[in-house]
Short mmCIF file of N, CA and C and ligand atoms in Angstrom, two decimals:
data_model
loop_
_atom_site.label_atom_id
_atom_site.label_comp_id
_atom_site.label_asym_id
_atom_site.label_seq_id
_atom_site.Cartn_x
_atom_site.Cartn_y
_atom_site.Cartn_z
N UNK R 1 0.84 -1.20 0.00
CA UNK R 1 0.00 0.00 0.00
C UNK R 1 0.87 1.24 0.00
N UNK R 2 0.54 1.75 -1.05
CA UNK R 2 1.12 3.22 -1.06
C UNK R 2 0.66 4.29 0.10
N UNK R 3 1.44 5.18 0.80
CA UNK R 3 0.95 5.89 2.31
C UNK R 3 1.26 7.29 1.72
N UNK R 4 0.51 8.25 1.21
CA UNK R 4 0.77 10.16 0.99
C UNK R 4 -0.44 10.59 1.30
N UNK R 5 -0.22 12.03 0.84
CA UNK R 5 -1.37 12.69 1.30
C UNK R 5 -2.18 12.22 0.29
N UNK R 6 -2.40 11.92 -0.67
CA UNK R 6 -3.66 11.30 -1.67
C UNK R 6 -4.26 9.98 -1.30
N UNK R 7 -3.84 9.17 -0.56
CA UNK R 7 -4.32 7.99 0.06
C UNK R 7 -4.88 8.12 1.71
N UNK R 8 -4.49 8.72 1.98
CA UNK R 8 -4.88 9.42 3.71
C UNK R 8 -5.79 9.69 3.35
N UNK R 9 -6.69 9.55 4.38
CA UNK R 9 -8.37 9.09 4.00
C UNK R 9 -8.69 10.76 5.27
N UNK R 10 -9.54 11.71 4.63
CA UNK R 10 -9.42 13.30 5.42
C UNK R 10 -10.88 12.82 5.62
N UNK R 11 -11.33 14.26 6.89
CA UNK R 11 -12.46 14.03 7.76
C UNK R 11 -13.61 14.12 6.78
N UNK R 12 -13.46 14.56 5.55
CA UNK R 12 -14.99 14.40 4.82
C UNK R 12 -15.01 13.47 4.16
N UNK R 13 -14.17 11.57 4.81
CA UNK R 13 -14.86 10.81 4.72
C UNK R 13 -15.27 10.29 6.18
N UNK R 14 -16.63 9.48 6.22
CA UNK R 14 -16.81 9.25 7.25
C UNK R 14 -16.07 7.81 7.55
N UNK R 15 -15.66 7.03 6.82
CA UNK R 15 -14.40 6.35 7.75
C UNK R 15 -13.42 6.50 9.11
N UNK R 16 -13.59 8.18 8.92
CA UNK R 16 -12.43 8.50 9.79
C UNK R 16 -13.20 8.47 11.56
N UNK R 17 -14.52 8.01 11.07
CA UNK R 17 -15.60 8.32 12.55
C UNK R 17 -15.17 6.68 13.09
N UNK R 18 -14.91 6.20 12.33
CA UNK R 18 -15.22 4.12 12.48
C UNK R 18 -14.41 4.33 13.62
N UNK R 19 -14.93 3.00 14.54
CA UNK R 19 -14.14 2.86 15.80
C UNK R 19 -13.51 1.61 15.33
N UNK R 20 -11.72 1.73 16.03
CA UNK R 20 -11.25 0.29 15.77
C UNK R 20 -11.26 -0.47 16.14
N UNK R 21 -10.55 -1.86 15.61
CA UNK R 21 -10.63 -2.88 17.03
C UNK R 21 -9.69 -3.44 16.79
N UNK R 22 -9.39 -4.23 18.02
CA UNK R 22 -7.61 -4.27 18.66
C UNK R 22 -7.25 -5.64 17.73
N UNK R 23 -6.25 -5.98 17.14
CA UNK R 23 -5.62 -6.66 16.40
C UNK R 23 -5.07 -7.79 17.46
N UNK R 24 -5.01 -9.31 16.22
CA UNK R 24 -4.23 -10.68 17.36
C UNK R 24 -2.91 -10.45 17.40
N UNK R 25 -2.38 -10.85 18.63
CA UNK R 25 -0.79 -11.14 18.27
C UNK R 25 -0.83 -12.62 18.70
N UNK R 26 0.42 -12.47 18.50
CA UNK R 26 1.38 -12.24 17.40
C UNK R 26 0.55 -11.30 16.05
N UNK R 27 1.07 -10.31 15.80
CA UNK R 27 1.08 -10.04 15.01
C UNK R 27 0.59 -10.62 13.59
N UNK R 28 -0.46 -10.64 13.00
CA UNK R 28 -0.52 -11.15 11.34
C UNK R 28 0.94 -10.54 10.48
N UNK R 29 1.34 -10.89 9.67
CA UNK R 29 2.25 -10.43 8.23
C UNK R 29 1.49 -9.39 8.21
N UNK R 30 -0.01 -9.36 7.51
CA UNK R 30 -0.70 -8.38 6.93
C UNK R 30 -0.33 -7.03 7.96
N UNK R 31 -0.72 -7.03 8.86
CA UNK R 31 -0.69 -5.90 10.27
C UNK R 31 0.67 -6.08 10.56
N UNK R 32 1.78 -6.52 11.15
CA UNK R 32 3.04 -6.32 10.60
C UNK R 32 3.20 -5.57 9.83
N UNK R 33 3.03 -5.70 8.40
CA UNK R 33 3.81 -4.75 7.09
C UNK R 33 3.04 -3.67 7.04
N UNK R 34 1.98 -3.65 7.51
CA UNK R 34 0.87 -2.51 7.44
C UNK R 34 1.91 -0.90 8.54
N UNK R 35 2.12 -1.91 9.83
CA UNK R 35 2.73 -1.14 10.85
C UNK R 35 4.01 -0.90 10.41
N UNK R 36 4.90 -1.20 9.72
CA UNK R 36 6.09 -0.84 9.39
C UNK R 36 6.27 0.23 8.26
N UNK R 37 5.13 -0.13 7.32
CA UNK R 37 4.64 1.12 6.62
C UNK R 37 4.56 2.24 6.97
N UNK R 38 3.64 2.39 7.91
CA UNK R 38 3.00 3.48 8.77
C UNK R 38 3.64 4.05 9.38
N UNK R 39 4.95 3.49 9.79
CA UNK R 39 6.18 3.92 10.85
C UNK R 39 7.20 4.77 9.99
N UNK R 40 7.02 4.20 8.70
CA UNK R 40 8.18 4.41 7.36
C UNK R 40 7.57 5.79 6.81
N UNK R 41 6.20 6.23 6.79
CA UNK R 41 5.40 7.23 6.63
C UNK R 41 5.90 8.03 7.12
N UNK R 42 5.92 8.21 8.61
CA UNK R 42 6.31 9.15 9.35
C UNK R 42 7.73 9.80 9.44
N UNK R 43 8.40 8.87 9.62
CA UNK R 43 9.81 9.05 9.38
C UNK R 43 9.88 9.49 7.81
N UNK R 44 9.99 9.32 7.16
CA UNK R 44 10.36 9.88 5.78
C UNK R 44 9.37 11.37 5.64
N UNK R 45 8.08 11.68 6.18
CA UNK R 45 7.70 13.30 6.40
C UNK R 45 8.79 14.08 6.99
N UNK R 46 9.15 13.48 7.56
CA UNK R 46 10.27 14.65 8.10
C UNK R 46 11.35 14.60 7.67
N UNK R 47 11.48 14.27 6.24
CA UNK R 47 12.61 14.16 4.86
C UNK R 47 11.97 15.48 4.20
N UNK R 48 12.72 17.06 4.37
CA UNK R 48 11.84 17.61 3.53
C UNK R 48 12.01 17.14 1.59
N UNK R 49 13.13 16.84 1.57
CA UNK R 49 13.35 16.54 0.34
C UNK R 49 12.13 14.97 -0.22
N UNK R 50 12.18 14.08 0.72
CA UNK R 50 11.24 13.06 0.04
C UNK R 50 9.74 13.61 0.39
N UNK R 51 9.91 14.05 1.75
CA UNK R 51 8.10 14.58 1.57
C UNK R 51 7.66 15.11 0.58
N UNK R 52 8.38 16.21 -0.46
CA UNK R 52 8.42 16.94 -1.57
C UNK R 52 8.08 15.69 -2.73
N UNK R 53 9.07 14.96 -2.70
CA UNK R 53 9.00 14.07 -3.84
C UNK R 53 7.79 13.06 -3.83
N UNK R 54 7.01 12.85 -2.63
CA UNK R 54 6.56 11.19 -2.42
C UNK R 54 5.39 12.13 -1.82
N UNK R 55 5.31 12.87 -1.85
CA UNK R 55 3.70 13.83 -1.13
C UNK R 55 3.44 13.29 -0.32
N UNK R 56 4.33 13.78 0.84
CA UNK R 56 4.29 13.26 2.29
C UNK R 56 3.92 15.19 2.75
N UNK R 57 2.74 14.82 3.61
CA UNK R 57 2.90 15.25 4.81
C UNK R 57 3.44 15.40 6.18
N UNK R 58 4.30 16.79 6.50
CA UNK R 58 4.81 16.44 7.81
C UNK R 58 3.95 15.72 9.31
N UNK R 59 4.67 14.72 10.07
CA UNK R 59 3.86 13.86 10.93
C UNK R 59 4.75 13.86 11.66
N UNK R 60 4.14 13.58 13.17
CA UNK R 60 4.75 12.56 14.40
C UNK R 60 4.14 11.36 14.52
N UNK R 61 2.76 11.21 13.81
CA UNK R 61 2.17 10.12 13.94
C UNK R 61 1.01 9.64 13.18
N UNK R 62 0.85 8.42 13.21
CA UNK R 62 -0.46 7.51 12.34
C UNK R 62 -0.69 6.54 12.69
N UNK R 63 -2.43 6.66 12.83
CA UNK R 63 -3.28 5.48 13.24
C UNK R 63 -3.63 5.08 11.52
N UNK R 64 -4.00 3.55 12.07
CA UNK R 64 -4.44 2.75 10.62
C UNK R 64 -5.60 3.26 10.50
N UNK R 65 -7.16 4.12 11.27
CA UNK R 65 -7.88 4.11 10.56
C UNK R 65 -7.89 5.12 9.55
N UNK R 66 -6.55 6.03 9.51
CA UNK R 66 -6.17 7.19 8.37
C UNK R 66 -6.14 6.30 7.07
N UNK R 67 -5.82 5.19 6.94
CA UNK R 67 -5.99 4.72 6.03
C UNK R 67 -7.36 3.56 5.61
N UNK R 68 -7.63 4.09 6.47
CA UNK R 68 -9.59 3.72 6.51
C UNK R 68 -9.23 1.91 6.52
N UNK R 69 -8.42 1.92 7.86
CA UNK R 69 -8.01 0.30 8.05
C UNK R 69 -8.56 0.40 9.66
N UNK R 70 -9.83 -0.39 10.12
CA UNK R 70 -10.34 0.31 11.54
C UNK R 70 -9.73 -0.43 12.50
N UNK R 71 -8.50 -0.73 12.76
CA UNK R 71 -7.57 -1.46 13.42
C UNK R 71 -6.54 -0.65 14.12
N UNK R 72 -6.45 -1.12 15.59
CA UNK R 72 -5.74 -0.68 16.79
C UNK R 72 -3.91 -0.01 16.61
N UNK R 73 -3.86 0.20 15.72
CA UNK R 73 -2.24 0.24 14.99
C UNK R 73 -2.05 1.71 14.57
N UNK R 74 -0.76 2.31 15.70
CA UNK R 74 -0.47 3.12 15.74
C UNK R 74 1.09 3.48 15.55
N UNK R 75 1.47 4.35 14.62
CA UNK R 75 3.12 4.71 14.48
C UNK R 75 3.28 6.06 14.79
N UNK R 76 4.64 6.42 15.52
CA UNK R 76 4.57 8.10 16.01
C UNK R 76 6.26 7.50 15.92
N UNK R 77 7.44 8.94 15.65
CA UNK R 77 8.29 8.88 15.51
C UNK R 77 8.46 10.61 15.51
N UNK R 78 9.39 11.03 16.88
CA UNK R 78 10.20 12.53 16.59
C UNK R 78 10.51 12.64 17.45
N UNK R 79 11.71 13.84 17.22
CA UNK R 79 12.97 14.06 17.79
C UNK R 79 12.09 15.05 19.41
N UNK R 80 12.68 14.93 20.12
CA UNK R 80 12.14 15.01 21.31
C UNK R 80 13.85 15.59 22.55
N UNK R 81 13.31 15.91 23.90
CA UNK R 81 14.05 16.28 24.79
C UNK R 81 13.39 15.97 26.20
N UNK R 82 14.25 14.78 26.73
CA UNK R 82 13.73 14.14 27.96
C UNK R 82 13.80 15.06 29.10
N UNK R 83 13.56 14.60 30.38
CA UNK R 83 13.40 15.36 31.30
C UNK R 83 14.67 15.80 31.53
N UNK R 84 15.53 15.61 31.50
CA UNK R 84 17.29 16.15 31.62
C UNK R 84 17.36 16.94 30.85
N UNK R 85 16.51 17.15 29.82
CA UNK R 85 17.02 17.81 28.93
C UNK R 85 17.64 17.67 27.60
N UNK R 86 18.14 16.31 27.79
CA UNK R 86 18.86 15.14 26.68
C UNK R 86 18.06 14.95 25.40
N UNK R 87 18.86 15.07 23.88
CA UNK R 87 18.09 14.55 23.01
C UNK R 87 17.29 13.35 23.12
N UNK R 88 16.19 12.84 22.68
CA UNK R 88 15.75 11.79 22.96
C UNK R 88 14.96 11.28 21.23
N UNK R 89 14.81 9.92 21.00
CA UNK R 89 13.82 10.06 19.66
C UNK R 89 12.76 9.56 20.14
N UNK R 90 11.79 9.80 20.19
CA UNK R 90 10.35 9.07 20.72
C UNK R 90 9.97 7.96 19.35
N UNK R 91 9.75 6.93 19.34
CA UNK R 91 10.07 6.11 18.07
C UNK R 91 8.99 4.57 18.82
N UNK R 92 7.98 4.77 18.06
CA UNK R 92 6.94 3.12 18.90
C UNK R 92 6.03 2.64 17.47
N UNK R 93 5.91 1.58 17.80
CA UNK R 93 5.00 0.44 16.39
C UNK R 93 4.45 0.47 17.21
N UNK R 94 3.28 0.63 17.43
CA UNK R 94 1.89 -0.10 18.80
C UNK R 94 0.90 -0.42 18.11
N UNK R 95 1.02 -1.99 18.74
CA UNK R 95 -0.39 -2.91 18.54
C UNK R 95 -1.27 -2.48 19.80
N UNK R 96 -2.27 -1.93 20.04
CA UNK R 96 -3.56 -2.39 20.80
C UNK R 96 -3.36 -1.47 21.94
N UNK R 97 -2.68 0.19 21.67
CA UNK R 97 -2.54 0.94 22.50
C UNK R 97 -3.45 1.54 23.47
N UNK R 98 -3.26 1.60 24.64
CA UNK R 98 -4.79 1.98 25.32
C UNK R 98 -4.36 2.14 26.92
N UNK R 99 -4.81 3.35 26.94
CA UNK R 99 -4.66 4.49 28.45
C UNK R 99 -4.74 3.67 29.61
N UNK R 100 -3.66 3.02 30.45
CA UNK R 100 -4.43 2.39 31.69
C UNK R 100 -4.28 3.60 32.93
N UNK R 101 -3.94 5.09 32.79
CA UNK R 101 -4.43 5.92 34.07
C UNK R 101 -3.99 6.99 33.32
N UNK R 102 -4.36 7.97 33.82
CA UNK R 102 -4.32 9.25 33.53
C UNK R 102 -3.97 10.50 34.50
N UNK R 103 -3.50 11.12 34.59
CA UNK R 103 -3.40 12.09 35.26
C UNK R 103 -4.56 13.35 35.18
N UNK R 104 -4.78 13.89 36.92
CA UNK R 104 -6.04 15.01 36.47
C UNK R 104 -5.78 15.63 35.92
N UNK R 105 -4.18 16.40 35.89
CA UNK R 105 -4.13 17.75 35.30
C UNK R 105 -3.73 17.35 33.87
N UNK R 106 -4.54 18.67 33.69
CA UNK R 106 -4.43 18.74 32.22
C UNK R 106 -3.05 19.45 31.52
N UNK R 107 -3.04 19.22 29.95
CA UNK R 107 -2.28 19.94 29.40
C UNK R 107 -2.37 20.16 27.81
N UNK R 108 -2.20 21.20 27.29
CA UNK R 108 -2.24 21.26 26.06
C UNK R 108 -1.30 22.06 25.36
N UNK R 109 -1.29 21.83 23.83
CA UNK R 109 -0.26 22.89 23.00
C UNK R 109 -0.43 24.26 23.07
N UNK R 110 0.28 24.86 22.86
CA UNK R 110 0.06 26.40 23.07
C UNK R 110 -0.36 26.65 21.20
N UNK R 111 -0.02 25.88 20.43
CA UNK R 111 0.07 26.24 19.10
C UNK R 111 -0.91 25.24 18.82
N UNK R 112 -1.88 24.76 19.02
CA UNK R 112 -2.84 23.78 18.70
C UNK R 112 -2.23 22.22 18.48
N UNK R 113 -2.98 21.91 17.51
CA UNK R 113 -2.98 20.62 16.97
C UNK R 113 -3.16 20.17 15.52
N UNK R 114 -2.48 19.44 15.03
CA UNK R 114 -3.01 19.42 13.57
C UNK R 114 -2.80 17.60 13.29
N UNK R 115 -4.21 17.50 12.28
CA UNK R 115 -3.88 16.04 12.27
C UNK R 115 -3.78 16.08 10.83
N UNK R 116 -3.39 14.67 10.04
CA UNK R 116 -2.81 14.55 8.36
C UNK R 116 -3.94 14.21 7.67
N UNK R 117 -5.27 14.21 8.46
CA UNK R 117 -6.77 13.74 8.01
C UNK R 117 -7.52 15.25 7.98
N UNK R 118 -6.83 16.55 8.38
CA UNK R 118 -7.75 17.42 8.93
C UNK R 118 -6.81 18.56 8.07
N UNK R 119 -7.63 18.75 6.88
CA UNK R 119 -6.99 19.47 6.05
C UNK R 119 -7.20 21.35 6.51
N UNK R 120 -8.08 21.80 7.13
CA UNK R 120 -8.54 23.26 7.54
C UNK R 120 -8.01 23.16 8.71
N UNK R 121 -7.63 24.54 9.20
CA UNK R 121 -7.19 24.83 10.83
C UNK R 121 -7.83 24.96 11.56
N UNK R 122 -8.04 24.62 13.06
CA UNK R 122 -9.22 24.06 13.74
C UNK R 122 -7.78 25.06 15.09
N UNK R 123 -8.34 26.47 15.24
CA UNK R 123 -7.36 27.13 16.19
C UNK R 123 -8.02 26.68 17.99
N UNK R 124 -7.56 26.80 18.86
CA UNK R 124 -8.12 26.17 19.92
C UNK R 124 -7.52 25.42 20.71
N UNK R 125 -7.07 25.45 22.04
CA UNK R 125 -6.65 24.44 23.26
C UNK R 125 -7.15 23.42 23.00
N UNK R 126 -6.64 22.22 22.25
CA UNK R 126 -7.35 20.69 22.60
C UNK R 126 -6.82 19.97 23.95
N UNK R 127 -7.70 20.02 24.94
CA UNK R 127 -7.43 19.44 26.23
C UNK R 127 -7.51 18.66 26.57
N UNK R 128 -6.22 17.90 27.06
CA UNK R 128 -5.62 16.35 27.53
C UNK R 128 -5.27 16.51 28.84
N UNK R 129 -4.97 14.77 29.20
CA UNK R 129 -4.19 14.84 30.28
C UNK R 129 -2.85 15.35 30.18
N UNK R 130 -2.18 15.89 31.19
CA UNK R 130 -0.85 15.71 31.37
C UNK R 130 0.05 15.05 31.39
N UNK R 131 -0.11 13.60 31.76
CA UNK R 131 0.70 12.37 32.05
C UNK R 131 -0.53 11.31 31.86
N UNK R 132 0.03 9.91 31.46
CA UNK R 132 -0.55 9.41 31.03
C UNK R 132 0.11 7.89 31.01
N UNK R 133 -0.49 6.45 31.59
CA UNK R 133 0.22 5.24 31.54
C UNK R 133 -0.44 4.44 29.97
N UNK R 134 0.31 4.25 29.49
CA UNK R 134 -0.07 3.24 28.09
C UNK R 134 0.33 2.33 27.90
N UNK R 135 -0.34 1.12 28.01
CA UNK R 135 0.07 -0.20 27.66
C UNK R 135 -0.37 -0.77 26.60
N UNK R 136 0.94 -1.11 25.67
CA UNK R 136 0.58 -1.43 24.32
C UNK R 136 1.81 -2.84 24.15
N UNK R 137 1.39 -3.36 22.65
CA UNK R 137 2.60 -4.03 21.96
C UNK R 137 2.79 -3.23 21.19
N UNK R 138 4.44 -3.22 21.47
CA UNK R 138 5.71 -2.40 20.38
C UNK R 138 6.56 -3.24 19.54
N UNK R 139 6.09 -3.00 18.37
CA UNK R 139 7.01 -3.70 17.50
C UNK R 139 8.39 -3.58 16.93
N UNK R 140 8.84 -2.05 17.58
CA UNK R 140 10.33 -1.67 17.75
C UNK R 140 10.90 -2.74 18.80
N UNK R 141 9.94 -2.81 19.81
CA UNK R 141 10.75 -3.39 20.96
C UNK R 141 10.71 -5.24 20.87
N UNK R 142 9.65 -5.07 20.16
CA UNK R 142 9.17 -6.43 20.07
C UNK R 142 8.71 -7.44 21.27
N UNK R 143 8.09 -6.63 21.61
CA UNK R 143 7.27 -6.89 23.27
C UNK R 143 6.22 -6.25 23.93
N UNK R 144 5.68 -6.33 24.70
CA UNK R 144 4.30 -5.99 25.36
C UNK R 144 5.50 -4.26 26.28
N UNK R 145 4.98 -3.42 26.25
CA UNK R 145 5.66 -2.39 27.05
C UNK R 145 4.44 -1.38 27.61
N UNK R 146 4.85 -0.69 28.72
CA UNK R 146 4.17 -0.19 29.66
C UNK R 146 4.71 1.63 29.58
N UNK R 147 4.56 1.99 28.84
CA UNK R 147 4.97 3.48 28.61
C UNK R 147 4.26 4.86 29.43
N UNK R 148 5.29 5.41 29.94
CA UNK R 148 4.77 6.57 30.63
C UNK R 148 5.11 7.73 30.62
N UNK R 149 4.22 8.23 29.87
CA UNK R 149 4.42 9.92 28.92
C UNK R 149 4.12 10.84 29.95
N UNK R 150 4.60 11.93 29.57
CA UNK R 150 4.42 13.42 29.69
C UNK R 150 4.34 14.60 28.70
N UNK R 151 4.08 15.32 29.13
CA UNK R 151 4.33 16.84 27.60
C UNK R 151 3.71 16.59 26.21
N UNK R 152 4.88 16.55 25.85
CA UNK R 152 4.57 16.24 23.93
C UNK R 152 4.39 15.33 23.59
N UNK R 153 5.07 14.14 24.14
CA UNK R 153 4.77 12.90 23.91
C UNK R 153 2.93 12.38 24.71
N UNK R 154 2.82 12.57 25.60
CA UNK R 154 1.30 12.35 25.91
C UNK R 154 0.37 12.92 25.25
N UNK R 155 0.55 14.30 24.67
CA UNK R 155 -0.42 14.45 23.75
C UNK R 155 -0.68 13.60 22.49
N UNK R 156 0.84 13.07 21.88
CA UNK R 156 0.89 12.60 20.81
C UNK R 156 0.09 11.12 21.11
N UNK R 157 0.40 10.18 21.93
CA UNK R 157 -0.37 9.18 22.14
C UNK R 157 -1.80 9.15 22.01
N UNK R 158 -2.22 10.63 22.84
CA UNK R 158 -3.74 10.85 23.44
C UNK R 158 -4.66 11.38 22.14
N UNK R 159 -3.63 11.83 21.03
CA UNK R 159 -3.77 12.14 19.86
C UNK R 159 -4.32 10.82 18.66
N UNK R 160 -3.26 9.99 19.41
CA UNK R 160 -3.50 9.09 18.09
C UNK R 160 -4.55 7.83 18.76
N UNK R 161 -4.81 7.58 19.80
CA UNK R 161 -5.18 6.51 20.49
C UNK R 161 -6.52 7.13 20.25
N UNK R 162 -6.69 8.59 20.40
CA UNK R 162 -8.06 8.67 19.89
C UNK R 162 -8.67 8.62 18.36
N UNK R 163 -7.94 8.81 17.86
CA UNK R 163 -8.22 7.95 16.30
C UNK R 163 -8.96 6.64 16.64
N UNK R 164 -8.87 5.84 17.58
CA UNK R 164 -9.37 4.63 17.45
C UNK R 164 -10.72 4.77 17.79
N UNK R 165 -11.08 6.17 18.02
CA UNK R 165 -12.68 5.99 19.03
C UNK R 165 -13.60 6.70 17.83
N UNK R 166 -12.33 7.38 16.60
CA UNK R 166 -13.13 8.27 15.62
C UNK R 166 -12.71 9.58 16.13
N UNK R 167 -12.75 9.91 17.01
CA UNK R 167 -12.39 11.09 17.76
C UNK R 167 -10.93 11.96 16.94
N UNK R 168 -11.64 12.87 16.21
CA UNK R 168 -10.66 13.83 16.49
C UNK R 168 -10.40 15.12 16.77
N UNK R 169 -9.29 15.37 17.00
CA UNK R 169 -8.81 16.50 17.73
C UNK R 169 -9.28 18.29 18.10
N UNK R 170 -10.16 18.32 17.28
CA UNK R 170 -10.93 19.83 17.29
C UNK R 170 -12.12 19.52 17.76
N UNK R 171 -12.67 17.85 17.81
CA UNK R 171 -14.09 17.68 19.06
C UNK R 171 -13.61 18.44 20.44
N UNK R 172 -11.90 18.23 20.80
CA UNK R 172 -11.63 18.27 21.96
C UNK R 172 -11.90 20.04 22.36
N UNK R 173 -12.16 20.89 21.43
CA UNK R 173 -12.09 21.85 21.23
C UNK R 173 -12.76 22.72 21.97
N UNK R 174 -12.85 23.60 23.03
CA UNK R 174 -13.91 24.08 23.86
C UNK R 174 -15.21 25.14 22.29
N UNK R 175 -16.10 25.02 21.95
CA UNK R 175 -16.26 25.35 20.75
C UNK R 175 -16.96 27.21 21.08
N UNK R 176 -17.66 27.42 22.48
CA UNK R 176 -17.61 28.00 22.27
C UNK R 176 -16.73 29.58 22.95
N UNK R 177 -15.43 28.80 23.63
CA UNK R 177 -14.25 29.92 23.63
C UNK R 177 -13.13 28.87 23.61
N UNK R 178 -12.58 28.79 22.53
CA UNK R 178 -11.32 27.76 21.92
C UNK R 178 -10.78 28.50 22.96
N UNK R 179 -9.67 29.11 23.19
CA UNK R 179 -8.63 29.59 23.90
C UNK R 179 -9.13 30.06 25.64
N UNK R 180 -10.04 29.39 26.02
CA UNK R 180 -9.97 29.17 27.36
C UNK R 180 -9.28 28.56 28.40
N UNK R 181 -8.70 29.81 29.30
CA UNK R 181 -7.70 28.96 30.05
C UNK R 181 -8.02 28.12 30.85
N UNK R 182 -7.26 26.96 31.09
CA UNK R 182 -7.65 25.72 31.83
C UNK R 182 -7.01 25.47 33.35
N UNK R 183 -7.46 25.74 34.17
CA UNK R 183 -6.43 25.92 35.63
C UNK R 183 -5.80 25.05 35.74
N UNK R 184 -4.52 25.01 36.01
CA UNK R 184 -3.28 24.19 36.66
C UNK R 184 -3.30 23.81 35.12
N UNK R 185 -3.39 23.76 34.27
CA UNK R 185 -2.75 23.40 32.48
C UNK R 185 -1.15 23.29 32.83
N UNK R 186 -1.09 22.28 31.97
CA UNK R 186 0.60 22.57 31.75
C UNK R 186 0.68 22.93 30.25
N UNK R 187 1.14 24.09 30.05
CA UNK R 187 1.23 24.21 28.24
C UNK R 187 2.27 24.15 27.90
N UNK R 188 2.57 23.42 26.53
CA UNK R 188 3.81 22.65 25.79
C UNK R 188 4.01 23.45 24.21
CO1 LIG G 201 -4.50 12.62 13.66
#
């Protein structure tokens, strides 16, 4: 399967509403190569030279139902800075990703959100947790892993994990004062 912006399935189809459902492991081949795709997507958007050539959109991340596949399979990949401060790459294949706690406080981008399905700008605080436990299978790691975000990276999860419910990111939107401040927010 070819993965650009002409195959990315955008919100005026209603595919993008379908809820998914969680895939077997082991892994199928099919869902395997599907997820390595999807991973290969991302990483090569942030080639400005091949995004140019291969009509890639810039990404940190993709759920399969962007490709109107309604299955639990999620890829996110970017350059990042851990709590030290240290370069870090945030880099996960996830089979069957899904929130086991959350933190109350919230947090959101100061610069919004943009997804590769959501072609118009949707300006507005989309409000998440702050921290966040996720237990998924990673096919980088090639094992069941227990991941525990903060900042940029928790949005990005909380971002794509909601792809699986249909949910996206400008529902989260307060609609009628987008830029309402949210007490104790952490903004990123
Ligand atoms: Co998205």
């Amino acid at each position: 399967m070819i993965i650009n912006n002409d195959t990315i399935i955008k919100d005026s189809d209603p595919r993008i509403r379908q809820v998914s459902q969680p895939v077997s492991l082991p892994l199928s081949k099919e869902d395997e190569d599907l997820l390595r795709q999807m991973f290969k997507y991302v990483v090569d958007s942030t080639d400005e030279e091949l995004a140019e050539k291969e009509n890639l959109r810039p990404a940190v991340g993709i759920s399969a139902i962007q490709l109107g596949i309604p299955k639990q399979l999620t890829a996110v990949y970017f350059e990042d800075v851990d709590k030290n401060g240290e370069p870090v790459t945030r880099e996960f294949m996830l089979a069957n990703p899904h929130i086991v706690s959350s933190s109350l406080q919230k947090a959101y981008l100061k610069g919004g959100e943009g997804c590769l399905s959501v072609e118009e700008e949707h300006e507005g605080y989309v409000v998440r947790s702050a921290r966040i436990k996720v237990k998924a299978f990673d096919l980088i790691r090639n094992s069941e892993v227990e991941i525990r975000a903060r900042g940029y990276l928790a949005i990005v999860l909380q971002h794509e994990i909601d792809h699986f419910s249909g949910i996206l990111f400008y529902d989260r939107i307060n609609a009628e004062d987008p830029f309402k401040e949210i007490e104790g927010a952490m903004t990123i």
